[in-house]
Amino acid sequence: MFQYYLHFEYWIAVSQLVLAMLGMGATLKFRDFAAVLANPWAISVGVLVQLLAVPLLAALFLALLPLDTGVAIGLAMCAAIPGGTVSNVLTFIGRGHVALSIALTGVTTLGCLVTTPVVLGFLIAQHMPADFSMPAARIALEIGLALLLPLLLGMAVLVLWPGRAAGFSRACIRASLALILVIAVGALGSGRVDLLAFGPYNMGITLLFLLALAAGSWVLPRSLGLVSRDVTAINIEVTVRNSSLGVMIAASMFPATAGNDPVGANVLFTVLIYGGSALLAGLAMVRVHSRLNRTQPVGS
């Protein structure tokens, strides 16, 4: 059974991302992007943290720590992808600025058509063979077809069938989560990744990167004078990233083989470990932020 997973991993990853973005799009309205104009300083700080501070932090990890090639590329992948729709939900529960969170997700998701290949190229060039060429055009095309197009289609569902959009969104998100489980089980069962071979050191590095992102995305916005609710939105958005996109890019750049590609396996496993850990971290962050924002109106 698991041998079929190796043949279809890429398309499972694509399907998972398409469903996630359809679900996300069905919760977004074009007026949500008005937060960019209503709060230009906060959105500017959030975008700069996402597109500048996060890649620089990843570059420090890659330069200063002894890393397996696959783990280094996996961390770069995590740094190159934008935030995901889960961050919007967690921001709401944590009493953060939901409109800012939605605007950040939308802007960085649209921008990742360009930024993701650029950031990846910047971070992983020294970890790849001399004859390696970053498939920037292919990555951009895949992002356009599997991420931006479903996002716009989901937004169209909300406009055309507003009464059914919430149920449609829930169904898509649940199906996408089920496919994430399929990817995790299939990768382990097929020999695509090996938990023991990955080892506690690589696990620790991945978790350390997650903690560094969580700490940095809290300290930087506060030091730049943002109010607590805005800090919450940026902190959660930066920490809880769109791992679905990372899985798809990993499956595209490193096609599945059974135990013959340790680099590709570690790239995929790093992204999966980060994604699962970020969700747990996000739930913990919600408790902290909800207390800090208790006197503020929810989602304003």
Coordinates of C-alpha atoms in Angstrom, one line a residue:
M1 CA 0.0 0.0 0.0
F2 CA 2.7 2.5 1.0
Q3 CA 4.5 2.1 -2.4
Y4 CA 1.6 4.0 -3.9
Y5 CA 2.3 6.9 -1.6
L6 CA 5.7 7.3 -3.2
H7 CA 4.2 7.6 -6.6
F8 CA 1.5 10.1 -5.6
E9 CA 3.2 12.1 -2.8
Y10 CA 3.5 15.3 -4.9
W11 CA -0.2 15.2 -6.0
I12 CA -1.3 14.5 -2.4
A13 CA 0.7 17.5 -1.3
V14 CA -0.8 19.6 -4.1
S15 CA -4.3 18.5 -3.2
Q16 CA -3.7 19.3 0.4
L17 CA -2.6 22.8 -0.3
V18 CA -5.4 23.5 -2.8
L19 CA -8.0 22.4 -0.2
A20 CA -6.3 24.5 2.5
M21 CA -6.3 27.6 0.3
L22 CA -9.9 27.1 -0.9
G23 CA -10.9 26.9 2.7
M24 CA -8.9 30.0 3.6
G25 CA -10.2 31.9 0.6
A26 CA -13.8 31.2 1.6
T27 CA -13.2 33.2 4.8
L28 CA -11.6 36.3 3.1
K29 CA -13.3 39.3 1.7
F30 CA -11.6 41.9 -0.5
R31 CA -12.4 44.5 2.1
D32 CA -10.3 42.6 4.6
F33 CA -7.3 44.0 2.8
A34 CA -8.4 47.5 3.8
A35 CA -6.4 46.8 7.0
V36 CA -3.3 47.6 4.9
L37 CA -4.5 51.2 4.4
A38 CA -6.2 51.5 7.9
N39 CA -3.0 50.5 9.8
P40 CA 0.0 51.0 7.5
W41 CA 2.6 51.0 10.2
A42 CA 1.5 47.6 11.7
I43 CA 1.2 45.9 8.4
S44 CA 4.5 47.3 7.3
V45 CA 6.2 45.9 10.4
G46 CA 4.5 42.5 9.9
V47 CA 5.6 42.3 6.3
L48 CA 9.2 43.3 7.1
V49 CA 9.4 40.7 9.9
Q50 CA 8.1 38.0 7.5
L51 CA 10.2 38.9 4.5
L52 CA 13.4 40.3 6.1
A53 CA 13.8 39.3 9.7
V54 CA 12.7 35.6 9.3
P55 CA 15.1 34.9 6.3
L56 CA 18.0 36.6 8.2
L57 CA 17.4 34.5 11.3
A58 CA 17.3 31.4 9.1
A59 CA 20.6 32.5 7.5
L60 CA 22.2 32.8 10.9
F61 CA 21.1 29.3 11.8
L62 CA 22.5 28.0 8.5
A63 CA 25.7 29.9 8.9
L64 CA 26.5 29.3 12.6
L65 CA 25.2 25.8 13.3
P66 CA 26.4 22.4 11.9
L67 CA 23.4 21.2 10.0
D68 CA 22.5 18.3 7.8
T69 CA 21.9 19.5 4.3
G70 CA 18.3 18.3 4.3
V71 CA 17.6 20.1 7.6
A72 CA 19.3 23.3 6.4
I73 CA 17.1 23.3 3.3
G74 CA 14.0 22.4 5.4
L75 CA 14.6 25.4 7.7
A76 CA 15.1 27.6 4.6
M77 CA 11.8 26.2 3.3
C78 CA 10.0 27.1 6.5
A79 CA 11.5 30.7 6.4
A80 CA 10.5 31.2 2.7
I81 CA 6.8 30.3 3.1
P82 CA 4.2 32.8 4.4
G83 CA 1.8 32.4 7.3
G84 CA -1.3 30.3 6.9
T85 CA -5.0 30.5 7.7
V86 CA -4.7 28.8 11.1
S87 CA -2.9 31.9 12.3
N88 CA -6.0 34.0 11.7
V89 CA -8.1 31.7 13.9
L90 CA -5.5 31.6 16.7
T91 CA -5.2 35.4 16.5
F92 CA -9.0 35.6 17.1
I93 CA -8.9 33.3 20.0
G94 CA -5.9 35.1 21.5
R95 CA -7.8 38.4 21.3
G96 CA -5.4 39.8 18.7
H97 CA -6.0 42.2 15.8
V98 CA -7.8 39.8 13.4
A99 CA -8.0 42.2 10.5
L100 CA -4.3 42.8 10.6
S101 CA -3.7 39.0 10.8
I102 CA -5.9 38.4 7.7
A103 CA -4.3 41.3 5.8
L104 CA -0.8 39.9 6.6
T105 CA -1.8 36.4 5.5
G106 CA -3.3 37.8 2.3
V107 CA -0.4 40.1 1.4
T108 CA 2.4 37.7 2.1
T109 CA 0.5 34.9 0.4
L110 CA 0.1 37.0 -2.8
G111 CA 3.7 38.1 -2.5
C112 CA 5.1 34.6 -2.1
L113 CA 4.8 34.1 -5.8
V114 CA 8.0 36.2 -6.0
T115 CA 9.4 36.1 -2.5
T116 CA 9.4 32.3 -1.9
P117 CA 11.8 31.4 -4.8
V118 CA 14.0 34.5 -4.0
V119 CA 14.3 33.6 -0.3
L120 CA 14.9 30.0 -1.0
G121 CA 17.6 30.9 -3.6
F122 CA 19.3 33.2 -1.1
L123 CA 19.3 30.7 1.7
I124 CA 20.1 27.3 0.1
A125 CA 22.5 28.2 -2.7
Q126 CA 25.6 27.2 -0.6
H127 CA 24.0 23.9 0.4
M128 CA 23.3 22.7 -3.1
P129 CA 25.7 21.2 -5.7
A130 CA 27.6 23.6 -7.9
D131 CA 25.5 22.6 -10.9
F132 CA 22.2 23.1 -9.1
S133 CA 19.9 25.7 -10.5
M134 CA 17.0 27.0 -8.4
P135 CA 13.7 26.1 -10.3
A136 CA 12.3 29.6 -9.5
A137 CA 10.0 29.6 -12.5
R138 CA 8.5 26.2 -11.7
I139 CA 8.1 27.1 -8.0
A140 CA 6.3 30.4 -9.0
L141 CA 4.0 28.5 -11.4
E142 CA 3.2 25.9 -8.8
I143 CA 2.5 28.6 -6.2
G144 CA 0.2 30.4 -8.7
L145 CA -1.8 27.3 -9.6
A146 CA -1.9 25.5 -6.2
L147 CA -2.1 28.5 -3.9
L148 CA -3.2 31.8 -5.4
L149 CA -5.8 30.4 -7.8
P150 CA -7.6 28.3 -5.1
L151 CA -7.4 31.3 -2.8
L152 CA -9.2 33.5 -5.3
L153 CA -11.7 30.7 -6.1
G154 CA -12.4 30.4 -2.4
M155 CA -13.0 34.2 -2.1
A156 CA -15.4 33.9 -5.1
V157 CA -17.4 31.2 -3.2
L158 CA -17.8 33.6 -0.3
V159 CA -19.1 36.3 -2.7
L160 CA -21.4 34.1 -4.8
W161 CA -22.7 31.8 -2.0
P162 CA -22.2 33.6 1.3
G163 CA -24.6 31.3 3.2
R164 CA -22.7 28.2 2.2
A165 CA -19.1 29.6 2.4
A166 CA -18.6 28.7 6.1
G167 CA -19.5 25.1 5.6
F168 CA -17.5 24.9 2.4
S169 CA -14.5 26.4 4.3
R170 CA -14.8 23.9 7.2
A171 CA -15.0 20.9 4.8
C172 CA -12.0 22.0 2.8
I173 CA -9.9 22.7 5.9
R174 CA -10.8 19.3 7.4
A175 CA -10.0 17.5 4.2
S176 CA -6.7 19.3 4.0
L177 CA -5.9 18.3 7.6
A178 CA -6.7 14.7 6.8
L179 CA -4.3 14.8 3.8
I180 CA -1.5 16.2 6.1
L181 CA -2.1 13.0 8.2
V182 CA -1.9 10.9 5.0
I183 CA 1.4 12.6 4.2
A184 CA 2.9 12.0 7.6
V185 CA 1.8 8.4 7.8
G186 CA 2.7 7.7 4.2
A187 CA 6.2 9.2 4.5
L188 CA 6.9 7.1 7.6
G189 CA 5.3 3.9 6.3
S190 CA 6.9 4.0 2.9
G191 CA 10.4 4.6 4.2
R192 CA 10.4 8.1 2.7
V193 CA 11.5 9.5 6.1
D194 CA 13.1 7.8 9.1
L195 CA 12.4 9.2 12.5
L196 CA 15.4 7.5 14.1
A197 CA 17.7 8.6 11.3
F198 CA 16.5 12.2 11.7
G199 CA 17.6 12.1 15.3
P200 CA 17.2 14.2 18.4
Y201 CA 19.8 16.8 17.3
N202 CA 17.9 17.7 14.1
M203 CA 14.7 17.6 16.0
G204 CA 16.1 20.0 18.5
I205 CA 17.4 22.4 15.8
T206 CA 14.0 22.5 14.2
L207 CA 12.3 23.3 17.6
L208 CA 15.0 25.9 18.4
F209 CA 14.3 27.7 15.1
L210 CA 10.6 27.7 15.9
L211 CA 11.3 29.2 19.4
A212 CA 13.6 31.8 17.9
L213 CA 10.9 32.8 15.4
A214 CA 8.3 33.0 18.2
A215 CA 10.6 35.1 20.4
G216 CA 11.8 37.4 17.7
S217 CA 8.4 38.1 16.2
W218 CA 7.2 39.1 19.7
V219 CA 10.2 41.3 20.6
L220 CA 10.6 43.2 17.3
P221 CA 7.0 44.5 17.0
R222 CA 7.0 45.5 20.7
S223 CA 10.3 47.3 20.3
L224 CA 8.8 49.2 17.3
G225 CA 6.0 50.5 19.4
L226 CA 3.0 48.4 18.2
V227 CA 0.1 47.9 20.6
S228 CA -0.5 44.5 22.2
R229 CA -3.2 43.3 19.8
D230 CA -1.0 44.1 16.8
V231 CA 1.9 42.3 18.4
T232 CA -0.3 39.2 18.9
A233 CA -1.3 39.1 15.2
I234 CA 2.3 39.4 14.0
N235 CA 3.7 37.0 16.6
I236 CA 1.2 34.2 15.7
E237 CA 1.4 34.9 11.9
V238 CA 5.2 34.6 11.9
T239 CA 5.3 31.5 14.0
V240 CA 2.4 29.5 12.5
R241 CA 3.5 29.3 8.9
N242 CA 1.9 27.7 5.8
S243 CA 3.6 24.3 6.1
S244 CA 1.2 23.0 3.4
L245 CA 3.1 25.1 0.9
G246 CA 6.4 23.9 2.3
V247 CA 5.4 20.3 1.9
M248 CA 4.3 20.8 -1.7
I249 CA 7.6 22.6 -2.6
A250 CA 9.6 19.8 -0.8
A251 CA 7.7 17.1 -2.8
S252 CA 8.3 19.0 -6.0
M253 CA 12.1 19.7 -5.5
F254 CA 12.8 16.3 -4.0
P255 CA 10.5 13.6 -5.5
A256 CA 9.7 10.7 -3.2
T257 CA 12.0 7.6 -3.2
A258 CA 12.1 4.8 -0.7
G259 CA 15.1 5.4 1.5
N260 CA 17.4 6.5 -1.3
D261 CA 17.3 10.3 -0.8
P262 CA 18.2 11.2 2.8
V263 CA 18.4 14.9 1.8
G264 CA 14.9 15.0 0.4
A265 CA 13.6 13.0 3.4
N266 CA 15.1 15.4 5.9
V267 CA 13.7 18.4 4.0
L268 CA 10.2 17.0 4.2
F269 CA 10.5 15.8 7.8
T270 CA 11.8 19.2 8.9
V271 CA 8.8 21.0 7.3
L272 CA 6.4 18.5 8.9
I273 CA 8.0 18.7 12.3
Y274 CA 8.0 22.5 12.2
G275 CA 4.4 22.6 11.1
G276 CA 3.1 20.2 13.8
S277 CA 5.2 21.9 16.5
A278 CA 4.1 25.4 15.4
L279 CA 0.5 24.5 15.8
L280 CA 1.1 23.3 19.4
A281 CA 3.2 26.5 20.0
G282 CA 0.4 28.6 18.6
L283 CA -2.1 27.1 21.0
A284 CA 0.2 27.9 23.9
M285 CA 0.8 31.4 22.6
V286 CA -3.0 31.9 22.5
R287 CA -3.2 31.5 26.3
V288 CA -0.5 34.0 26.9
H289 CA -1.8 36.6 24.4
S290 CA -5.4 36.3 25.5
R291 CA -4.3 37.3 29.1
L292 CA -2.3 40.2 27.8
N293 CA -5.2 41.4 25.6
R294 CA -7.9 40.7 28.1
T295 CA -8.9 44.4 28.4
Q296 CA -9.0 44.9 24.6
P297 CA -12.0 44.2 22.3
V298 CA -11.7 40.8 20.6
G299 CA -10.6 41.0 17.0
S300 CA -10.6 44.8 16.7

